[in-house]
Each structure stands twice: as structure tokens, then as C-alpha cells.
PDB file of C-alpha atoms in Angstrom:
ATOM      1  CA  MET A   1      -5.174  34.272  15.996  1.00  0.00           C
ATOM      2  CA  ALA A   2      -7.894  31.478  16.388  1.00  0.00           C
ATOM      3  CA  PRO A   3      -6.393  27.725  17.275  1.00  0.00           C
ATOM      4  CA  GLN A   4      -6.481  25.293  14.775  1.00  0.00           C
ATOM      5  CA  LEU A   5      -8.442  22.181  15.361  1.00  0.00           C
ATOM      6  CA  ASN A   6      -6.012  18.984  15.727  1.00  0.00           C
ATOM      7  CA  GLU A   7      -6.488  16.115  13.685  1.00  0.00           C
ATOM      8  CA  ASP A   8      -8.717  13.739  15.778  1.00  0.00           C
ATOM      9  CA  CYS A   9     -11.150  16.899  15.861  1.00  0.00           C
ATOM     10  CA  LEU A  10     -11.144  17.038  12.354  1.00  0.00           C
ATOM     11  CA  SER A  11     -11.725  13.303  11.994  1.00  0.00           C
ATOM     12  CA  HIS A  12     -14.772  13.341  13.973  1.00  0.00           C
ATOM     13  CA  ILE A  13     -16.084  16.343  12.224  1.00  0.00           C
ATOM     14  CA  PHE A  14     -15.338  14.967   8.824  1.00  0.00           C
ATOM     15  CA  ASN A  15     -16.906  11.603  10.000  1.00  0.00           C
ATOM     16  CA  TYR A  16     -20.034  13.468  10.853  1.00  0.00           C
ATOM     17  CA  LEU A  17     -20.182  15.207   7.606  1.00  0.00           C
ATOM     18  CA  SER A  18     -19.319  11.993   5.885  1.00  0.00           C
ATOM     19  CA  GLN A  19     -22.486  10.325   7.524  1.00  0.00           C
ATOM     20  CA  SER A  20     -24.761  13.390   6.664  1.00  0.00           C
ATOM     21  CA  ALA A  21     -24.506  13.529   3.352  1.00  0.00           C
ATOM     22  CA  ASP A  22     -25.706  11.473   0.307  1.00  0.00           C
ATOM     23  CA  ASP A  23     -21.971  11.462  -1.145  1.00  0.00           C
ATOM     24  CA  ILE A  24     -18.235  11.211   0.751  1.00  0.00           C
ATOM     25  CA  ALA A  25     -17.145  13.211  -1.996  1.00  0.00           C
ATOM     26  CA  ILE A  26     -18.287  16.258  -0.046  1.00  0.00           C
ATOM     27  CA  LEU A  27     -14.674  15.731   1.696  1.00  0.00           C
ATOM     28  CA  PHE A  28     -12.617  16.395  -1.436  1.00  0.00           C
ATOM     29  CA  PRO A  29     -12.536  20.284  -0.701  1.00  0.00           C
ATOM     30  CA  CYS A  30     -11.705  19.371   2.835  1.00  0.00           C
ATOM     31  CA  ALA A  31      -8.462  17.589   1.764  1.00  0.00           C
ATOM     32  CA  LEU A  32      -7.235  20.237  -0.157  1.00  0.00           C
ATOM     33  CA  VAL A  33      -7.151  23.003   2.733  1.00  0.00           C
ATOM     34  CA  ASN A  34      -3.937  22.105   4.235  1.00  0.00           C
ATOM     35  CA  ARG A  35      -1.915  19.072   5.092  1.00  0.00           C
ATOM     36  CA  THR A  36      -3.632  18.605   8.833  1.00  0.00           C
ATOM     37  CA  TRP A  37      -7.365  18.540   7.276  1.00  0.00           C
ATOM     38  CA  CYS A  38      -5.529  16.090   3.900  1.00  0.00           C
ATOM     39  CA  LYS A  39      -4.465  13.630   6.854  1.00  0.00           C
ATOM     40  CA  ALA A  40      -7.887  13.897   8.950  1.00  0.00           C
ATOM     41  CA  SER A  41      -9.911  13.242   5.566  1.00  0.00           C
ATOM     42  CA  MET A  42      -8.116  10.480   3.458  1.00  0.00           C
ATOM     43  CA  PRO A  43      -8.750   7.631   5.821  1.00  0.00           C
ATOM     44  CA  LEU A  44     -12.507   8.588   5.076  1.00  0.00           C
ATOM     45  CA  LEU A  45     -12.243   9.078   1.428  1.00  0.00           C
ATOM     46  CA  TRP A  46     -10.612   6.071   1.087  1.00  0.00           C
ATOM     47  CA  SER A  47     -12.929   3.804   3.596  1.00  0.00           C
ATOM     48  CA  ASN A  48     -15.501   3.159   0.660  1.00  0.00           C
ATOM     49  CA  PRO A  49     -13.975   4.873  -2.681  1.00  0.00           C
ATOM     50  CA  TRP A  50     -16.454   2.993  -4.751  1.00  0.00           C
ATOM     51  CA  ALA A  51     -19.105   5.145  -3.112  1.00  0.00           C
ATOM     52  CA  ILE A  52     -18.048   8.340  -4.308  1.00  0.00           C
ATOM     53  CA  ARG A  53     -20.701   8.923  -7.074  1.00  0.00           C
ATOM     54  CA  SER A  54     -20.411  12.712  -8.125  1.00  0.00           C
ATOM     55  CA  CYS A  55     -17.492  12.435 -10.783  1.00  0.00           C
ATOM     56  CA  SER A  56     -17.749  14.026 -14.338  1.00  0.00           C
ATOM     57  CA  ASP A  57     -14.908  11.494 -15.779  1.00  0.00           C
ATOM     58  CA  LEU A  58     -16.154   7.982 -14.061  1.00  0.00           C
ATOM     59  CA  ALA A  59     -13.314   6.182 -16.627  1.00  0.00           C
ATOM     60  CA  ARG A  60     -10.895   8.744 -15.165  1.00  0.00           C
ATOM     61  CA  ARG A  61     -11.723   8.101 -11.422  1.00  0.00           C
ATOM     62  CA  HIS A  62     -11.317   4.428 -11.904  1.00  0.00           C
ATOM     63  CA  GLU A  63      -8.057   4.612 -13.543  1.00  0.00           C
ATOM     64  CA  LEU A  64      -6.887   6.840 -10.609  1.00  0.00           C
ATOM     65  CA  LEU A  65      -7.882   4.132  -8.219  1.00  0.00           C
ATOM     66  CA  ILE A  66      -6.164   1.774  -9.617  1.00  0.00           C
ATOM     67  CA  ASN A  67      -3.299   3.589  -9.853  1.00  0.00           C
ATOM     68  CA  ALA A  68      -3.258   4.786  -6.368  1.00  0.00           C
ATOM     69  CA  TYR A  69      -3.219   1.320  -5.310  1.00  0.00           C
ATOM     70  CA  ILE A  70      -0.551  -0.098  -7.907  1.00  0.00           C
ATOM     71  CA  SER A  71       1.422   2.748  -6.022  1.00  0.00           C
ATOM     72  CA  ASN A  72       0.612   1.029  -2.696  1.00  0.00           C
ATOM     73  CA  LEU A  73       1.671  -2.506  -3.685  1.00  0.00           C
ATOM     74  CA  PRO A  74       4.945  -4.410  -2.338  1.00  0.00           C
ATOM     75  CA  GLN A  75       8.597  -3.917  -4.487  1.00  0.00           C
ATOM     76  CA  HIS A  76       8.191  -7.523  -5.466  1.00  0.00           C
ATOM     77  CA  SER A  77       4.626  -6.971  -6.779  1.00  0.00           C
ATOM     78  CA  LYS A  78       5.324  -3.504  -8.628  1.00  0.00           C
ATOM     79  CA  ASP A  79       8.558  -5.687 -10.037  1.00  0.00           C
ATOM     80  CA  SER A  80       6.124  -8.621 -11.249  1.00  0.00           C
ATOM     81  CA  LEU A  81       4.238  -6.034 -13.584  1.00  0.00           C
ATOM     82  CA  ALA A  82       7.511  -4.530 -14.717  1.00  0.00           C
ATOM     83  CA  ASN A  83       8.268  -8.095 -16.212  1.00  0.00           C
ATOM     84  CA  VAL A  84       5.403  -7.999 -18.089  1.00  0.00           C
ATOM     85  CA  GLN A  85       4.864  -4.167 -19.054  1.00  0.00           C
ATOM     86  CA  ILE A  86       7.533  -1.807 -18.019  1.00  0.00           C
ATOM     87  CA  ASN A  87       5.387   1.514 -19.095  1.00  0.00           C
ATOM     88  CA  ILE A  88       3.237   1.050 -15.636  1.00  0.00           C
ATOM     89  CA  LYS A  89       4.127   4.631 -14.323  1.00  0.00           C
ATOM     90  CA  ALA A  90       2.136   3.911 -10.899  1.00  0.00           C
ATOM     91  CA  ALA A  91       4.609   1.064 -10.708  1.00  0.00           C
ATOM     92  CA  GLN A  92       7.290   3.240 -10.566  1.00  0.00           C
ATOM     93  CA  ARG A  93       6.005   5.620  -7.748  1.00  0.00           C
ATOM     94  CA  THR A  94       5.445   5.463  -3.944  1.00  0.00           C
ATOM     95  CA  SER A  95       2.597   7.010  -2.956  1.00  0.00           C
ATOM     96  CA  ALA A  96       2.418   9.693   0.226  1.00  0.00           C
ATOM     97  CA  PHE A  97      -0.782   7.757   1.946  1.00  0.00           C
ATOM     98  CA  ASP A  98      -1.056   3.999   2.485  1.00  0.00           C
ATOM     99  CA  TYR A  99      -4.358   4.269   0.671  1.00  0.00           C
ATOM    100  CA  ALA A 100      -5.325   0.369   0.815  1.00  0.00           C
ATOM    101  CA  SER A 101      -5.138   0.445   4.741  1.00  0.00           C
ATOM    102  CA  PHE A 102      -7.869   3.222   5.037  1.00  0.00           C
ATOM    103  CA  LEU A 103     -10.384   0.122   3.384  1.00  0.00           C
ATOM    104  CA  LYS A 104     -13.171  -0.816   5.071  1.00  0.00           C
ATOM    105  CA  HIS A 105     -15.840  -1.386   2.392  1.00  0.00           C
ATOM    106  CA  LEU A 106     -15.134  -3.952  -0.371  1.00  0.00           C
ATOM    107  CA  LYS A 107     -17.683  -4.527  -3.042  1.00  0.00           C
ATOM    108  CA  LEU A 108     -15.915  -7.047  -5.750  1.00  0.00           C
ATOM    109  CA  SER A 109     -17.894  -6.274  -8.809  1.00  0.00           C
ATOM    110  CA  SER A 110     -17.056  -2.614  -8.338  1.00  0.00           C
ATOM    111  CA  PHE A 111     -13.067  -3.505  -7.905  1.00  0.00           C
ATOM    112  CA  GLY A 112     -13.432  -5.414 -11.081  1.00  0.00           C
ATOM    113  CA  SER A 113     -14.951  -2.899 -13.285  1.00  0.00           C
ATOM    114  CA  SER A 114     -12.255  -0.382 -12.116  1.00  0.00           C
ATOM    115  CA  VAL A 115      -9.282  -2.954 -13.195  1.00  0.00           C
ATOM    116  CA  LYS A 116     -11.404  -3.111 -16.364  1.00  0.00           C
ATOM    117  CA  PHE A 117     -11.641   0.802 -16.969  1.00  0.00           C
ATOM    118  CA  TRP A 118      -7.781   1.108 -15.978  1.00  0.00           C
ATOM    119  CA  ILE A 119      -6.565  -1.804 -18.648  1.00  0.00           C
ATOM    120  CA  ASP A 120      -9.439  -0.198 -21.541  1.00  0.00           C
ATOM    121  CA  ARG A 121      -7.554   3.337 -20.868  1.00  0.00           C
ATOM    122  CA  SER A 122      -3.925   1.916 -20.976  1.00  0.00           C
ATOM    123  CA  LEU A 123      -4.467   0.179 -23.757  1.00  0.00           C
ATOM    124  CA  LYS A 124      -5.714   3.149 -25.694  1.00  0.00           C
ATOM    125  CA  ASN A 125      -2.960   5.573 -24.295  1.00  0.00           C
ATOM    126  CA  GLY A 126      -0.341   2.825 -25.411  1.00  0.00           C
ATOM    127  CA  ILE A 127       1.095   1.858 -21.717  1.00  0.00           C
ATOM    128  CA  ILE A 128       0.178  -1.778 -22.149  1.00  0.00           C
ATOM    129  CA  ASN A 129      -0.412  -3.730 -25.406  1.00  0.00           C
ATOM    130  CA  HIS A 130      -3.264  -6.241 -26.758  1.00  0.00           C
ATOM    131  CA  ASP A 131      -0.418  -9.259 -26.023  1.00  0.00           C
ATOM    132  CA  SER A 132      -0.008  -8.210 -22.187  1.00  0.00           C
ATOM    133  CA  GLN A 133      -3.275  -7.244 -21.621  1.00  0.00           C
ATOM    134  CA  GLN A 134      -4.696 -10.576 -20.110  1.00  0.00           C
ATOM    135  CA  MET A 135      -1.426 -11.195 -17.900  1.00  0.00           C
ATOM    136  CA  ILE A 136      -2.138  -7.287 -16.576  1.00  0.00           C
ATOM    137  CA  HIS A 137      -5.259  -7.989 -15.876  1.00  0.00           C
ATOM    138  CA  TYR A 138      -4.821 -10.850 -13.575  1.00  0.00           C
ATOM    139  CA  LEU A 139      -1.945  -9.278 -11.826  1.00  0.00           C
ATOM    140  CA  ILE A 140      -3.280  -6.390 -10.989  1.00  0.00           C
ATOM    141  CA  VAL A 141      -6.522  -8.291  -9.724  1.00  0.00           C
ATOM    142  CA  GLU A 142      -4.290 -10.646  -7.751  1.00  0.00           C
ATOM    143  CA  HIS A 143      -1.882  -8.156  -6.493  1.00  0.00           C
ATOM    144  CA  VAL A 144      -4.488  -5.285  -5.474  1.00  0.00           C
ATOM    145  CA  THR A 145      -6.630  -7.981  -4.105  1.00  0.00           C
ATOM    146  CA  LYS A 146      -4.180  -9.132  -1.486  1.00  0.00           C
ATOM    147  CA  LEU A 147      -3.124  -5.594  -0.909  1.00  0.00           C
ATOM    148  CA  LEU A 148      -6.465  -4.620   0.094  1.00  0.00           C
ATOM    149  CA  LEU A 149      -6.750  -7.477   2.517  1.00  0.00           C
ATOM    150  CA  THR A 150      -3.473  -7.553   4.290  1.00  0.00           C
ATOM    151  CA  ARG A 151      -3.044  -3.719   4.614  1.00  0.00           C
ATOM    152  CA  SER A 152      -6.699  -3.017   5.916  1.00  0.00           C
ATOM    153  CA  SER A 153      -7.111  -3.048   9.406  1.00  0.00           C
ATOM    154  CA  SER A 154     -10.426  -4.095   9.515  1.00  0.00           C
ATOM    155  CA  LEU A 155     -13.294  -4.670   6.714  1.00  0.00           C
ATOM    156  CA  ARG A 156     -16.423  -3.792   7.710  1.00  0.00           C
ATOM    157  CA  SER A 157     -18.531  -5.179   4.976  1.00  0.00           C
ATOM    158  CA  LEU A 158     -17.821  -7.441   2.006  1.00  0.00           C
ATOM    159  CA  ASP A 159     -20.186  -7.353  -0.913  1.00  0.00           C
ATOM    160  CA  LEU A 160     -19.611 -10.460  -3.428  1.00  0.00           C
ATOM    161  CA  ARG A 161     -22.941 -10.065  -5.486  1.00  0.00           C
ATOM    162  CA  TYR A 162     -22.650  -9.890  -9.340  1.00  0.00           C
ATOM    163  CA  CYS A 163     -19.597 -11.388 -10.034  1.00  0.00           C
ATOM    164  CA  ASP A 164     -20.507 -14.444 -12.013  1.00  0.00           C
ATOM    165  CA  ASP A 165     -19.209 -14.551 -15.778  1.00  0.00           C
ATOM    166  CA  GLU A 166     -16.867 -11.766 -16.624  1.00  0.00           C
ATOM    167  CA  MET A 167     -16.037 -11.207 -12.839  1.00  0.00           C
ATOM    168  CA  LEU A 168     -15.840 -14.586 -11.612  1.00  0.00           C
ATOM    169  CA  ASP A 169     -12.086 -14.264 -12.215  1.00  0.00           C
ATOM    170  CA  CYS A 170     -12.159 -11.675  -9.325  1.00  0.00           C
ATOM    171  CA  LEU A 171     -14.001 -14.164  -7.079  1.00  0.00           C
ATOM    172  CA  GLU A 172     -11.628 -17.111  -7.989  1.00  0.00           C
ATOM    173  CA  ILE A 173      -8.911 -14.954  -7.069  1.00  0.00           C
ATOM    174  CA  LEU A 174     -10.137 -13.767  -3.485  1.00  0.00           C
ATOM    175  CA  ALA A 175     -10.859 -17.296  -2.787  1.00  0.00           C
ATOM    176  CA  SER A 176      -7.068 -18.198  -3.505  1.00  0.00           C
ATOM    177  CA  VAL A 177      -6.017 -14.785  -1.888  1.00  0.00           C
ATOM    178  CA  LEU A 178      -8.318 -15.498   1.666  1.00  0.00           C
ATOM    179  CA  GLU A 179      -6.806 -19.498   1.135  1.00  0.00           C
ATOM    180  CA  ASN A 180      -3.021 -19.016   0.896  1.00  0.00           C
ATOM    181  CA  THR A 181      -2.872 -15.420   2.927  1.00  0.00           C
ATOM    182  CA  THR A 182      -2.876 -15.865   6.661  1.00  0.00           C
ATOM    183  CA  GLU A 183      -2.832 -11.570   7.156  1.00  0.00           C
ATOM    184  CA  ALA A 184      -5.714 -11.668   4.557  1.00  0.00           C
ATOM    185  CA  LEU A 185      -8.361 -13.292   7.279  1.00  0.00           C
ATOM    186  CA  ASP A 186      -7.060 -11.259   9.730  1.00  0.00           C
ATOM    187  CA  CYS A 187      -8.692  -8.236   8.206  1.00  0.00           C
ATOM    188  CA  LEU A 188     -11.832  -9.708   8.666  1.00  0.00           C
ATOM    189  CA  ILE A 189     -12.493 -10.709  12.197  1.00  0.00           C
ATOM    190  CA  TYR A 190     -14.977  -7.649  12.516  1.00  0.00           C
ATOM    191  CA  LEU A 191     -16.790  -8.002   8.965  1.00  0.00           C
ATOM    192  CA  LYS A 192     -20.300  -7.322  10.080  1.00  0.00           C
ATOM    193  CA  ASP A 193     -22.089  -7.227   6.467  1.00  0.00           C
ATOM    194  CA  PHE A 194     -21.401  -9.943   3.985  1.00  0.00           C
ATOM    195  CA  LYS A 195     -23.421  -9.980   0.729  1.00  0.00           C
ATOM    196  CA  TYR A 196     -23.584 -12.494  -2.140  1.00  0.00           C
ATOM    197  CA  SER A 197     -26.014 -13.607  -4.860  1.00  0.00           C
ATOM    198  CA  GLY A 198     -25.874 -16.683  -7.106  1.00  0.00           C
ATOM    199  CA  SER A 199     -24.195 -19.968  -6.885  1.00  0.00           C
ATOM    200  CA  ASN A 200     -21.358 -21.174  -8.616  1.00  0.00           C
ATOM    201  CA  GLN A 201     -18.222 -23.188  -7.905  1.00  0.00           C
ATOM    202  CA  VAL A 202     -16.198 -21.013  -5.937  1.00  0.00           C
ATOM    203  CA  MET A 203     -18.284 -19.532  -3.217  1.00  0.00           C
ATOM    204  CA  PRO A 204     -18.088 -22.658  -1.029  1.00  0.00           C
ATOM    205  CA  ARG A 205     -14.212 -21.884  -0.803  1.00  0.00           C
ATOM    206  CA  ILE A 206     -14.744 -18.305   0.262  1.00  0.00           C
ATOM    207  CA  PHE A 207     -17.363 -19.553   2.890  1.00  0.00           C
ATOM    208  CA  ALA A 208     -14.971 -21.942   4.135  1.00  0.00           C
ATOM    209  CA  SER A 209     -12.343 -19.426   4.919  1.00  0.00           C
ATOM    210  CA  LEU A 210     -15.135 -16.844   6.581  1.00  0.00           C
ATOM    211  CA  THR A 211     -15.956 -19.414   8.878  1.00  0.00           C
ATOM    212  CA  SER A 212     -12.427 -19.767  10.241  1.00  0.00           C
ATOM    213  CA  LYS A 213     -12.580 -15.986  11.148  1.00  0.00           C
ATOM    214  CA  CYS A 214     -15.758 -14.163  10.958  1.00  0.00           C
ATOM    215  CA  GLN A 215     -17.674 -14.245  14.542  1.00  0.00           C
ATOM    216  CA  ASN A 216     -19.278 -10.394  13.888  1.00  0.00           C
ATOM    217  CA  ILE A 217     -21.380 -10.953  10.910  1.00  0.00           C
ATOM    218  CA  LYS A 218     -24.757  -8.962  11.693  1.00  0.00           C
ATOM    219  CA  GLN A 219     -26.202  -9.139   8.200  1.00  0.00           C
ATOM    220  CA  LEU A 220     -26.320 -11.173   5.598  1.00  0.00           C
TER     221      LEU A 220
END
């Protein structure tokens, strides 16, 4: 029997494949081979989950993405959601992987769009009702933003473009998390790529938080 590749070797191979391909989704079949291949591919697939473009049902993918992060939430955050809307099944599960810990690239407008898709589908499927819609939206953005920033070992790029108007609430929550959660700043130590656009009352707060930790930004 031919020797099996260990997880480290597979990680190097998958990293090469992901850099060579136009879409990191090329690794999806690899994750289905066996447990070892799955463990080796997950960090790459979840390093930039919003970069995956090849998907036949985009709304469903956004829904599954937010469900995965909800299942990663600490129990007190899940309890906050359950107190408002008991039927959120993702809040009743624990995931097999710590998906948030793999995050390397965060585009806030894409995250906000994912939450919006999740809310729309949850309303359609009767998981949440219109009375709790606004509160659930706020809680998910708040708790998942905090999860992503505190669980990610090192964020390499942060894109805050196109966050005016209806995405402004995501920007305000991000600013609040950075100001009030020490662990959220730790993942930004190795931030190299920072993008933003426009001018609003929230950005100066974010700049103030970033300047206290970010010394390695190469691209603005």
C-alpha cells in the first residue's frame, strides 16, 4: 500500500493549489476525500470564505456561512439569540471546526451582505419573525464580528470599503468591538492590507484602534 500523505504535506499542496487557481472552491472536493484531507483543507477554505465565487445557489451559501459562524459562538452569545428568537437551529448546535479561527481576510461589506441574506431566508422560512428581525440582525452582526476578531489568529487583510448607508451599522459595531475588546485588536498585529473608502463619523474611531496595534500595514 502506498504511504499516505500527512496533514502538513497536504496543507502545502492545497496552499499551492489555492494560489494557482482563480477560485479557492477548487478545494471543496479535497475536503470530501477523508478526515485527514478535510482537516488540511478547512483552514484554506475558511481563510477567505467570501472569495469563493463558484456557487449555484449564492443565497443558500450565505445562509450556511452565517449558520456556521453562529454554531461557533460561545454559549452566552447563543443564549442572547435564543432569548429573542428560540427557533434559530444553528444556535443549538456545536460545529466540528472552529471556522472563525481560520479567518485571514475580512471584507466587511460581504459579511454584511451574508447577514442580510441570512435574515431574508430566515424570514421566508419562518425561522424568525418580522417583530424580532431588527434585533436579531444587530445581535448576529455584533456577536459574529466579535467572534471573528477574537478567534482569528491573525487577520492579514481588512476591507472596509462600501460600508456607508445600509452597511454603516456593521462599521459602527466593528468600531465598538475594537474599542471594547482587547483580544479583537490582537488579531490585527500582522495586518498587511487595509482598504477603506468614503468618509463618515465612524472611521476616525477605527483609525484610532488600528494605530495602537497595526505596525505592518504594507498596502492602503
